[in-house]
Amino acid sequence: MPWVRDGIAETEREAVQELVYLATFGKDAFNVIANAEWVSDGISAPEVSVIGSLGYTAQEDQPGLARTIASLPWVADGVDEGEAEAVVNLGWVGQYSPETANAIILYSWAQDSVSTRARAVIQALKWIAKDHPGEALRIAGMRFLTRLEPADVAAMESLALLSSFRPSGFVTVMGHPTMKAGITDDWAKIVATLYGVDATNPQLVDSLLTYSEVRLEKRVIKLPLAGEVELAIIRLGPGAARSMDLLEHAARSTEAFMGVPFPTRYVGLLFADAVYGSYVGTNLRTHIAMLPRYDVDDESYEAGRTASIIAHEVAHYYWSGNADWIDEGASEFIAILSENARVGRPFEPDNYPCGQAINIATLERLNPSRGDGARSLFRCNYSFGERIFLDLYRSIGESEFKQGFRSLYQASMLPDEDDSTEGTPAGIAELRAAFGNAASTPTVTARWYEKTESYDISGLDRHPVNPDLPSIGGSFDLVGVALSHEDCMLNKRDLAFSIREIPERVAVCLRYSYDVDSRQETGLEIVVWFEDGFPIQRINHTIEAQPEYSGARWSYYVGPSEWNWWAPGRYYIYVYNEGAKVGEAQFNVFP
């Protein structure tokens, strides 16, 4: 061969060794390979791995299988990196279960070419065959694999994960009567959820495998860049019709903003008590899981949060494998963007300021895990992450932000330097490079990563207060803050609190007077800002004036929920009536 005669490079030396090895143990496969044009005209690293895999397969008493694999049209034509991986995995399937490997080769999707879906299925069967060869053969013969759909790949990945990491769960699943009847394309969508369910709430596995208990809703949409994407919602009870619309909106708005094809052709949403820890939603790659109390369409708090949670989890199909604050922050930003497009929600944070770290660099040093505990430090990734992206968005404008956001995503998809991972995990260096063309990027990133730049507080309302409430013939007399409703009623007002003395939240105390001849109503909006330059809470309230009274008091609790800590710093409260600022107050929180 010319590449042997003209000198031997390291890859070529390895290729010669593998060819000799293949000739020793699998003469028929060697004859096929040695006569292939791609072997004679030069050799690449993926091609070397194919020859080595065939030799190992032949040595393990499977020379016929080695020849069959070598004779596949897409192998004979030359292999790229993905195809080489498929050959290697097919060889491993043959080591664990030759019958399964031969069953795979009979499928049309394994004959003329090998697609991304086919490669994923072969890899999944490899891991299943390793520990459960008999079950691998049974799965390989099921009808849902006749024509590979996106959900079929998710189902195979779920079964492979069960086999490798939750073997008792795998045995339970494969022993269920439903599985004995075989997997259909529809049932593959349920099977795709089983690894996540077995890991979070194994008691639900039997229910999900019982036909009478599962409700499956499907929709196929066509996205401008990705083309057809199948959506599915899996339920164990009644749900809201709008949930599917929210899922479609999230997929459409996310792809539109990202400007690159949606990364998956199947999105399954399981409404069940099958999420990790204290979270209400989880993207498990094979599917998204959300607590069923969010599958509603009413006036509840949960209904108001559903769309944002779905959009956040959908965004994780793009944003995963990077620094946690990038993945969570980018997904939160996408959720805010999605809700802005749907209902006009302001571009404001969805999470309270982090109370446990002063900047992202400190958070990275603390290296929090997701954990199950309330007030988890991990939640600071959401807070810092969304703020750095929101700050970049308002500082450099939408057009330049979209370009930087897309560049950051594309950088995260590039091969790692040592090719050990599918992409390069993005961190602060990659973010700064992606947004580097914007003049304000160094200031914004330093503000949140090192905290060496001051916050942008230009959004704070510096207009003077006009306390008049003309709609009820009165005015605002007082806006204050106290530790409780009771203290508000007793006129106990404070300007500063220690975190140790705040029970959980603080009360905003409002007092107003009026003079009316008949019952009147007027609306108030109370907006709480933090010193980082972002609003953290908006409350809408209607006050009423009655002729038998001349005034009233009202108080409302503000501050972080039970899952968060108070962040030390200055807080600003503004009260608006019909767009006019009628009251304001400030208070400090100390460590």
Coordinates of N, CA and C in Angstrom, one line a residue, residues 291-486:
L291 N -43.8 18.7 38.4 CA -44.8 18.3 39.3 C -46.2 18.5 38.8
P292 N -47.1 17.6 39.0 CA -48.5 17.7 38.3 C -49.3 18.9 38.8
R293 N -48.9 19.5 39.9 CA -49.7 20.7 40.4 C -49.5 21.9 39.5
Y294 N -48.5 21.8 38.6 CA -48.3 22.9 37.6 C -49.0 22.7 36.3
D295 N -49.7 21.5 36.2 CA -50.5 21.2 34.9 C -51.9 21.7 35.1
V296 N -52.0 23.0 35.4 CA -53.3 23.6 35.7 C -53.5 24.9 34.9
D297 N -54.8 25.3 34.8 CA -55.1 26.6 34.1 C -56.1 27.3 35.0
D298 N -55.7 28.0 36.0 CA -56.6 28.7 36.9 C -55.9 29.9 37.5
E299 N -56.3 30.4 38.6 CA -55.7 31.7 39.1 C -54.7 31.4 40.2
S300 N -54.2 30.1 40.3 CA -53.3 29.8 41.3 C -51.9 30.3 41.0
Y301 N -51.0 30.3 42.1 CA -49.6 30.7 41.9 C -48.9 29.7 40.9
E302 N -49.3 28.4 41.1 CA -48.6 27.4 40.2 C -48.9 27.6 38.8
A303 N -50.2 28.0 38.5 CA -50.6 28.2 37.1 C -49.8 29.4 36.5
G304 N -49.5 30.4 37.3 CA -48.7 31.5 36.9 C -47.3 31.2 36.6
R305 N -46.8 30.1 37.2 CA -45.4 29.7 37.0 C -45.1 28.7 35.9
T306 N -46.2 28.0 35.5 CA -46.0 26.9 34.6 C -45.2 27.2 33.3
A307 N -45.6 28.3 32.7 CA -45.0 28.6 31.4 C -43.5 28.9 31.6
S308 N -43.1 29.6 32.6 CA -41.7 29.9 32.9 C -40.9 28.6 33.1
I309 N -41.5 27.7 33.9 CA -40.8 26.4 34.2 C -40.6 25.6 33.0
I310 N -41.6 25.5 32.2 CA -41.5 24.7 30.9 C -40.4 25.3 30.0
A311 N -40.4 26.7 29.9 CA -39.5 27.3 29.0 C -38.0 27.1 29.6
H312 N -37.9 27.2 30.9 CA -36.5 26.9 31.5 C -36.0 25.5 31.1
E313 N -36.9 24.5 31.3 CA -36.4 23.2 31.1 C -36.2 22.9 29.6
V314 N -37.0 23.5 28.7 CA -36.8 23.4 27.3 C -35.5 24.0 26.9
A315 N -35.1 25.1 27.5 CA -33.8 25.8 27.2 C -32.7 24.9 27.5
H316 N -32.8 24.0 28.5 CA -31.7 23.1 28.9 C -31.3 22.2 27.8
Y317 N -32.1 22.0 26.7 CA -31.7 21.2 25.6 C -30.6 21.9 24.9
Y318 N -30.5 23.2 25.0 CA -29.3 23.9 24.5 C -28.2 24.1 25.5
W319 N -28.7 24.4 26.7 CA -27.7 24.8 27.8 C -27.5 23.7 28.8
S320 N -26.5 23.0 28.6 CA -26.1 21.9 29.6 C -24.6 21.6 29.4
G321 N -24.0 21.1 30.5 CA -22.6 20.7 30.4 C -21.6 21.9 30.6
N322 N -22.1 23.1 30.9 CA -21.2 24.2 31.1 C -21.1 24.5 32.6
A323 N -20.5 25.6 32.9 CA -20.5 26.1 34.3 C -22.0 26.2 34.7
D324 N -22.3 25.8 36.0 CA -23.7 25.7 36.4 C -24.4 27.1 36.3
W325 N -23.7 28.2 36.6 CA -24.3 29.5 36.5 C -24.6 29.9 35.1
I326 N -23.8 29.4 34.1 CA -24.1 29.7 32.7 C -25.4 28.9 32.3
D327 N -25.4 27.6 32.6 CA -26.5 26.7 32.2 C -27.8 27.2 32.8
E328 N -27.8 27.5 34.1 CA -29.0 27.9 34.8 C -29.4 29.3 34.4
G329 N -28.4 30.2 34.3 CA -28.7 31.6 34.0 C -29.2 31.7 32.6
A330 N -28.6 31.0 31.6 CA -29.0 31.1 30.3 C -30.4 30.5 30.1
S331 N -30.7 29.5 30.8 CA -32.1 28.9 30.8 C -33.1 29.8 31.4
E332 N -32.7 30.5 32.5 CA -33.6 31.4 33.1 C -33.8 32.6 32.2
F333 N -32.8 33.1 31.5 CA -32.9 34.2 30.6 C -33.9 33.8 29.5
I334 N -33.8 32.6 28.9 CA -34.7 32.1 27.9 C -36.1 32.1 28.4
A335 N -36.3 31.6 29.6 CA -37.6 31.6 30.2 C -38.2 33.0 30.3
I336 N -37.4 34.0 30.7 CA -37.9 35.4 30.8 C -38.2 35.9 29.4
L337 N -37.3 35.6 28.4 CA -37.6 36.0 27.0 C -38.9 35.4 26.5
S338 N -39.1 34.1 26.8 CA -40.2 33.4 26.3 C -41.5 34.0 26.8
E339 N -41.5 34.3 28.1 CA -42.7 34.9 28.7 C -42.9 36.4 28.3
N340 N -41.8 37.1 27.9 CA -41.9 38.4 27.4 C -42.7 38.4 26.0
A341 N -42.3 37.4 25.2 CA -42.9 37.2 23.9 C -44.4 36.8 24.0
R342 N -44.7 36.0 25.1 CA -46.0 35.4 25.2 C -47.0 36.4 25.9
V343 N -46.6 37.0 27.0 CA -47.5 37.9 27.7 C -47.0 39.2 28.1
G344 N -45.8 39.6 27.5 CA -45.2 40.9 27.7 C -44.6 41.1 29.1
R345 N -44.1 40.0 29.7 CA -43.5 40.0 31.0 C -42.2 40.9 30.9
P346 N -41.9 41.8 31.8 CA -40.7 42.6 31.8 C -39.4 41.7 31.8
F347 N -38.3 42.3 31.3 CA -37.0 41.6 31.4 C -36.4 41.8 32.8
E348 N -36.9 41.1 33.7 CA -36.5 41.2 35.1 C -36.1 39.8 35.7
P349 N -35.3 39.8 36.7 CA -34.9 38.5 37.3 C -36.1 37.7 37.8
D350 N -36.0 36.4 37.8 CA -37.0 35.6 38.4 C -36.6 35.0 39.7
N351 N -35.4 35.3 40.1 CA -34.8 34.8 41.4 C -34.3 35.9 42.3
Y352 N -34.4 35.7 43.6 CA -33.9 36.7 44.5 C -32.3 36.7 44.5
P353 N -31.8 37.9 44.9 CA -30.3 37.9 44.9 C -29.7 36.9 45.8
C354 N -28.5 36.4 45.4 CA -27.8 35.4 46.2 C -27.4 36.0 47.5
G355 N -27.8 35.2 48.6 CA -27.4 35.7 49.9 C -26.2 35.0 50.5
Q356 N -25.6 34.0 49.8 CA -24.6 33.2 50.4 C -23.2 33.4 49.7
A357 N -23.1 34.2 48.6 CA -21.9 34.4 48.0 C -21.9 35.8 47.4
I358 N -20.8 36.5 47.4 CA -20.8 37.9 47.0 C -20.6 38.1 45.5
N359 N -20.1 37.0 44.8 CA -20.0 37.1 43.3 C -19.9 35.7 42.8
I360 N -19.8 35.6 41.5 CA -19.8 34.3 40.8 C -18.5 33.5 41.1
A361 N -17.4 34.3 41.2 CA -16.1 33.6 41.5 C -16.1 32.9 42.8
T362 N -16.7 33.6 43.8 CA -16.9 33.0 45.1 C -17.8 31.7 45.1
L363 N -18.8 31.8 44.3 CA -19.8 30.7 44.2 C -19.0 29.5 43.5
E364 N -18.2 29.8 42.5 CA -17.5 28.7 41.9 C -16.5 28.0 42.9
R365 N -15.9 28.8 43.7 CA -15.0 28.2 44.7 C -15.7 27.4 45.7
L366 N -16.9 27.8 46.1 CA -17.7 27.0 47.0 C -18.2 25.7 46.4
N367 N -18.4 25.8 45.0 CA -18.7 24.6 44.2 C -19.9 23.8 44.8
P368 N -21.0 24.5 44.9 CA -22.2 23.8 45.4 C -22.8 22.7 44.5
S369 N -23.3 21.6 45.2 CA -24.0 20.6 44.4 C -25.5 20.9 44.5
R370 N -26.3 20.3 43.6 CA -27.7 20.6 43.6 C -28.3 20.3 44.9
G371 N -28.0 19.2 45.5 CA -28.5 19.0 46.9 C -30.1 18.9 47.0
D372 N -30.5 18.5 48.1 CA -32.0 18.4 48.3 C -32.4 19.4 49.3
G373 N -31.5 20.0 50.1 CA -31.9 20.9 51.2 C -32.5 22.2 50.7
A374 N -33.4 22.7 51.6 CA -33.9 24.0 51.4 C -32.8 25.0 51.5
R375 N -33.0 26.2 50.9 CA -32.0 27.3 50.9 C -30.7 26.8 50.3
S376 N -30.7 25.9 49.4 CA -29.5 25.4 48.8 C -28.6 26.5 48.1
L377 N -27.3 26.4 48.4 CA -26.4 27.4 47.8 C -26.4 27.2 46.2
F378 N -26.8 26.1 45.7 CA -26.8 25.9 44.3 C -27.8 26.9 43.6
R379 N -28.8 27.3 44.3 CA -29.8 28.2 43.7 C -29.1 29.5 43.3
C380 N -28.0 29.8 43.9 CA -27.3 31.1 43.5 C -26.9 31.1 42.1
N381 N -26.7 29.9 41.5 CA -26.4 29.8 40.1 C -27.5 30.4 39.2
Y382 N -28.7 30.2 39.6 CA -29.9 30.8 38.9 C -29.8 32.3 39.1
S383 N -29.6 32.8 40.3 CA -29.6 34.2 40.6 C -28.5 35.0 39.8
F384 N -27.3 34.5 40.1 CA -26.1 35.2 39.4 C -26.2 35.1 37.9
G385 N -26.5 33.8 37.5 CA -26.5 33.6 36.0 C -27.5 34.4 35.3
E386 N -28.8 34.5 35.7 CA -29.7 35.3 35.0 C -29.4 36.8 35.1
R387 N -28.8 37.3 36.1 CA -28.4 38.7 36.3 C -27.3 39.1 35.3
I388 N -26.3 38.2 35.2 CA -25.2 38.6 34.2 C -25.7 38.7 32.8
F389 N -26.6 37.8 32.4 CA -27.2 37.8 31.1 C -28.1 39.0 30.9
L390 N -29.0 39.2 31.9 CA -29.9 40.4 31.8 C -29.1 41.7 31.8
D391 N -28.1 41.8 32.5 CA -27.3 43.0 32.5 C -26.6 43.2 31.1
L392 N -26.1 42.1 30.5 CA -25.5 42.2 29.2 C -26.6 42.6 28.2
Y393 N -27.8 42.0 28.3 CA -28.9 42.3 27.4 C -29.2 43.8 27.4
R394 N -29.4 44.4 28.6 CA -29.8 45.8 28.7 C -28.6 46.7 28.4
S395 N -27.4 46.2 28.5 CA -26.2 47.1 28.3 C -25.9 47.2 26.8
I396 N -26.0 46.1 26.1 CA -25.5 46.1 24.7 C -26.6 46.0 23.7
G397 N -27.8 45.8 24.1 CA -28.9 45.7 23.2 C -29.2 44.3 22.6
E398 N -30.4 44.1 22.1 CA -30.8 42.8 21.7 C -30.0 42.2 20.6
S399 N -29.7 43.0 19.5 CA -29.0 42.5 18.4 C -27.7 41.9 18.7
E400 N -26.9 42.8 19.4 CA -25.5 42.4 19.8 C -25.5 41.2 20.8
F401 N -26.5 41.3 21.7 CA -26.6 40.2 22.7 C -26.9 38.9 22.0
K402 N -27.9 38.9 21.1 CA -28.2 37.6 20.4 C -26.9 37.0 19.8
Q403 N -26.1 37.9 19.2 CA -24.9 37.4 18.5 C -24.0 36.8 19.5
G404 N -23.8 37.5 20.7 CA -22.9 36.9 21.7 C -23.4 35.7 22.3
F405 N -24.7 35.6 22.6 CA -25.4 34.5 23.2 C -25.2 33.3 22.3
R406 N -25.4 33.5 21.0 CA -25.3 32.4 20.1 C -23.8 31.9 20.0
S407 N -22.9 32.9 20.0 CA -21.5 32.5 19.9 C -21.0 31.7 21.1
L408 N -21.6 32.1 22.3 CA -21.3 31.3 23.5 C -21.8 29.9 23.4
Y409 N -23.0 29.7 22.9 CA -23.5 28.4 22.7 C -22.7 27.6 21.7
Q410 N -22.3 28.2 20.6 CA -21.5 27.5 19.6 C -20.1 27.1 20.1
A411 N -19.6 28.0 21.0 CA -18.3 27.7 21.6 C -18.4 26.5 22.5
S412 N -19.5 26.4 23.2 CA -19.7 25.2 24.1 C -19.9 23.9 23.3
M413 N -20.2 24.0 22.0 CA -20.4 22.8 21.2 C -19.1 22.3 20.6
L414 N -18.0 23.1 20.6 CA -16.8 22.7 19.9 C -16.1 21.6 20.7
P415 N -15.4 20.7 20.0 CA -14.7 19.6 20.7 C -13.8 20.1 21.7
D416 N -13.7 19.3 22.8 CA -12.8 19.7 23.9 C -11.3 19.5 23.3
E417 N -10.4 20.1 24.0 CA -9.0 20.1 23.5 C -8.5 18.7 23.5
D418 N -8.8 17.8 24.4 CA -8.3 16.5 24.4 C -9.3 15.5 23.9
D419 N -10.4 16.0 23.3 CA -11.5 15.2 22.6 C -12.1 14.2 23.6
S420 N -12.0 14.5 24.9 CA -12.6 13.6 25.9 C -14.1 13.8 26.1
T421 N -14.6 15.0 25.7 CA -16.0 15.3 25.8 C -16.6 15.7 24.5
E422 N -17.9 15.8 24.4 CA -18.5 16.2 23.2 C -18.4 17.7 22.9
G423 N -18.2 18.5 23.9 CA -18.1 19.9 23.8 C -17.1 20.5 24.8
T424 N -16.9 21.8 24.7 CA -16.0 22.5 25.6 C -16.9 23.2 26.7
P425 N -16.9 22.8 28.0 CA -17.7 23.5 29.0 C -17.4 25.0 29.0
A426 N -18.4 25.8 28.9 CA -18.2 27.2 28.8 C -18.2 27.8 30.3
G427 N -17.3 28.7 30.5 CA -17.2 29.4 31.8 C -17.0 30.9 31.5
I428 N -16.4 31.6 32.4 CA -16.3 33.1 32.3 C -15.4 33.5 31.1
A429 N -14.3 32.7 30.9 CA -13.5 33.1 29.7 C -14.2 33.0 28.4
E430 N -15.0 31.9 28.2 CA -15.7 31.8 27.0 C -16.8 32.8 26.9
L431 N -17.5 33.2 28.0 CA -18.5 34.2 28.0 C -17.9 35.6 27.6
R432 N -16.7 35.9 28.1 CA -16.1 37.1 27.8 C -15.7 37.2 26.3
A433 N -15.2 36.0 25.8 CA -14.8 36.0 24.4 C -16.0 36.1 23.5
A434 N -17.1 35.5 23.9 CA -18.3 35.5 23.0 C -18.9 36.9 22.9
F435 N -18.9 37.6 24.0 CA -19.5 38.9 24.0 C -18.4 40.0 23.9
G436 N -17.2 39.6 23.5 CA -16.1 40.6 23.6 C -16.2 41.8 22.7
N437 N -17.0 41.7 21.6 CA -17.1 42.9 20.7 C -17.8 44.1 21.3
A438 N -18.6 43.8 22.4 CA -19.4 44.9 23.0 C -18.5 45.6 24.0
A439 N -18.6 47.0 23.9 CA -17.7 47.8 24.7 C -18.0 47.6 26.2
S440 N -19.2 47.3 26.6 CA -19.5 47.3 28.0 C -19.3 45.9 28.6
T441 N -18.9 44.9 27.8 CA -18.8 43.5 28.3 C -17.8 43.5 29.5
P442 N -16.6 44.1 29.4 CA -15.7 43.9 30.6 C -16.3 44.5 31.9
T443 N -17.0 45.6 31.8 CA -17.6 46.2 33.0 C -18.7 45.2 33.6
V444 N -19.5 44.7 32.7 CA -20.6 43.9 33.2 C -20.1 42.6 33.8
T445 N -19.2 42.0 33.1 CA -18.7 40.7 33.6 C -17.9 40.9 34.9
A446 N -17.1 42.0 35.0 CA -16.4 42.2 36.2 C -17.4 42.5 37.4
R447 N -18.5 43.1 37.0 CA -19.6 43.5 38.1 C -20.1 42.2 38.7
W448 N -20.3 41.2 38.0 CA -20.9 40.0 38.5 C -19.9 38.8 38.8
Y449 N -18.8 38.8 38.1 CA -17.9 37.7 38.4 C -17.0 38.0 39.5
E450 N -16.3 39.1 39.4 CA -15.3 39.5 40.5 C -15.9 40.5 41.5
K451 N -17.0 41.2 41.1 CA -17.6 42.3 41.8 C -16.6 43.4 42.0
T452 N -15.8 43.7 41.0 CA -14.9 44.8 41.0 C -15.4 46.1 40.4
E453 N -16.6 46.0 39.8 CA -17.3 47.2 39.2 C -18.6 47.3 40.0
S454 N -19.0 48.6 40.1 CA -20.3 48.9 40.8 C -21.5 48.5 40.0
Y455 N -22.6 48.3 40.7 CA -23.8 47.9 40.0 C -24.4 49.1 39.2
D456 N -25.1 48.7 38.2 CA -25.8 49.7 37.4 C -27.2 50.0 38.1
I457 N -27.3 51.1 38.7 CA -28.6 51.4 39.4 C -29.4 52.5 38.7
S458 N -29.1 52.6 37.4 CA -29.8 53.7 36.7 C -31.3 53.4 36.6
G459 N -31.7 52.2 36.8 CA -33.1 51.9 36.7 C -33.9 52.3 37.9
L460 N -33.3 52.6 39.0 CA -34.0 53.0 40.2 C -34.8 54.3 40.0
D461 N -35.9 54.4 40.6 CA -36.8 55.6 40.3 C -36.4 56.7 41.2
R462 N -35.8 57.7 40.6 CA -35.3 58.9 41.4 C -36.3 60.0 41.4
H463 N -37.5 59.8 40.8 CA -38.5 60.9 40.7 C -39.0 61.2 42.1
P464 N -39.4 62.5 42.3 CA -40.0 62.8 43.6 C -41.3 62.1 43.8
V465 N -41.7 62.0 45.1 CA -43.0 61.4 45.4 C -44.1 62.4 45.4
N466 N -45.2 62.0 44.7 CA -46.4 62.8 44.8 C -47.5 61.9 45.5
P467 N -47.8 62.2 46.7 CA -48.6 61.3 47.5 C -50.1 61.3 47.2
D468 N -50.5 62.1 46.3 CA -51.9 62.3 46.0 C -52.5 61.0 45.4
L469 N -53.8 60.7 45.9 CA -54.6 59.6 45.4 C -55.9 60.2 44.9
P470 N -55.9 60.9 43.8 CA -57.1 61.7 43.4 C -58.3 60.8 43.2
S471 N -58.1 59.5 42.8 CA -59.3 58.7 42.5 C -60.1 58.4 43.8
I472 N -59.5 58.6 45.0 CA -60.3 58.4 46.2 C -60.2 59.6 47.1
G473 N -59.8 60.7 46.5 CA -59.8 62.0 47.2 C -58.9 62.0 48.4
G474 N -57.7 61.4 48.3 CA -56.9 61.2 49.5 C -55.4 61.3 49.1
S475 N -54.6 60.7 50.0 CA -53.1 60.7 49.7 C -52.5 59.6 50.6
F476 N -51.3 59.3 50.2 CA -50.5 58.4 50.9 C -49.8 59.1 52.1
D477 N -49.9 58.5 53.3 CA -49.4 59.2 54.5 C -48.0 58.5 54.9
L478 N -47.9 57.2 54.6 CA -46.7 56.5 55.1 C -46.4 55.3 54.3
V479 N -45.1 55.0 54.0 CA -44.6 53.8 53.6 C -43.4 53.4 54.5
G480 N -43.5 52.2 55.1 CA -42.5 51.8 56.0 C -42.3 50.3 55.9
V481 N -41.3 49.8 56.8 CA -41.0 48.4 56.8 C -40.9 48.0 58.2
A482 N -41.4 46.8 58.5 CA -41.4 46.3 59.9 C -41.2 44.7 59.8
L483 N -40.9 44.1 60.9 CA -40.7 42.7 60.9 C -42.0 41.9 60.8
S484 N -43.1 42.5 61.1 CA -44.4 41.7 61.1 C -45.5 42.6 60.8
H485 N -46.7 42.0 60.4 CA -47.9 42.8 60.3 C -48.3 43.5 61.6
E486 N -48.1 42.8 62.7 CA -48.4 43.3 64.0 C -47.6 44.6 64.3

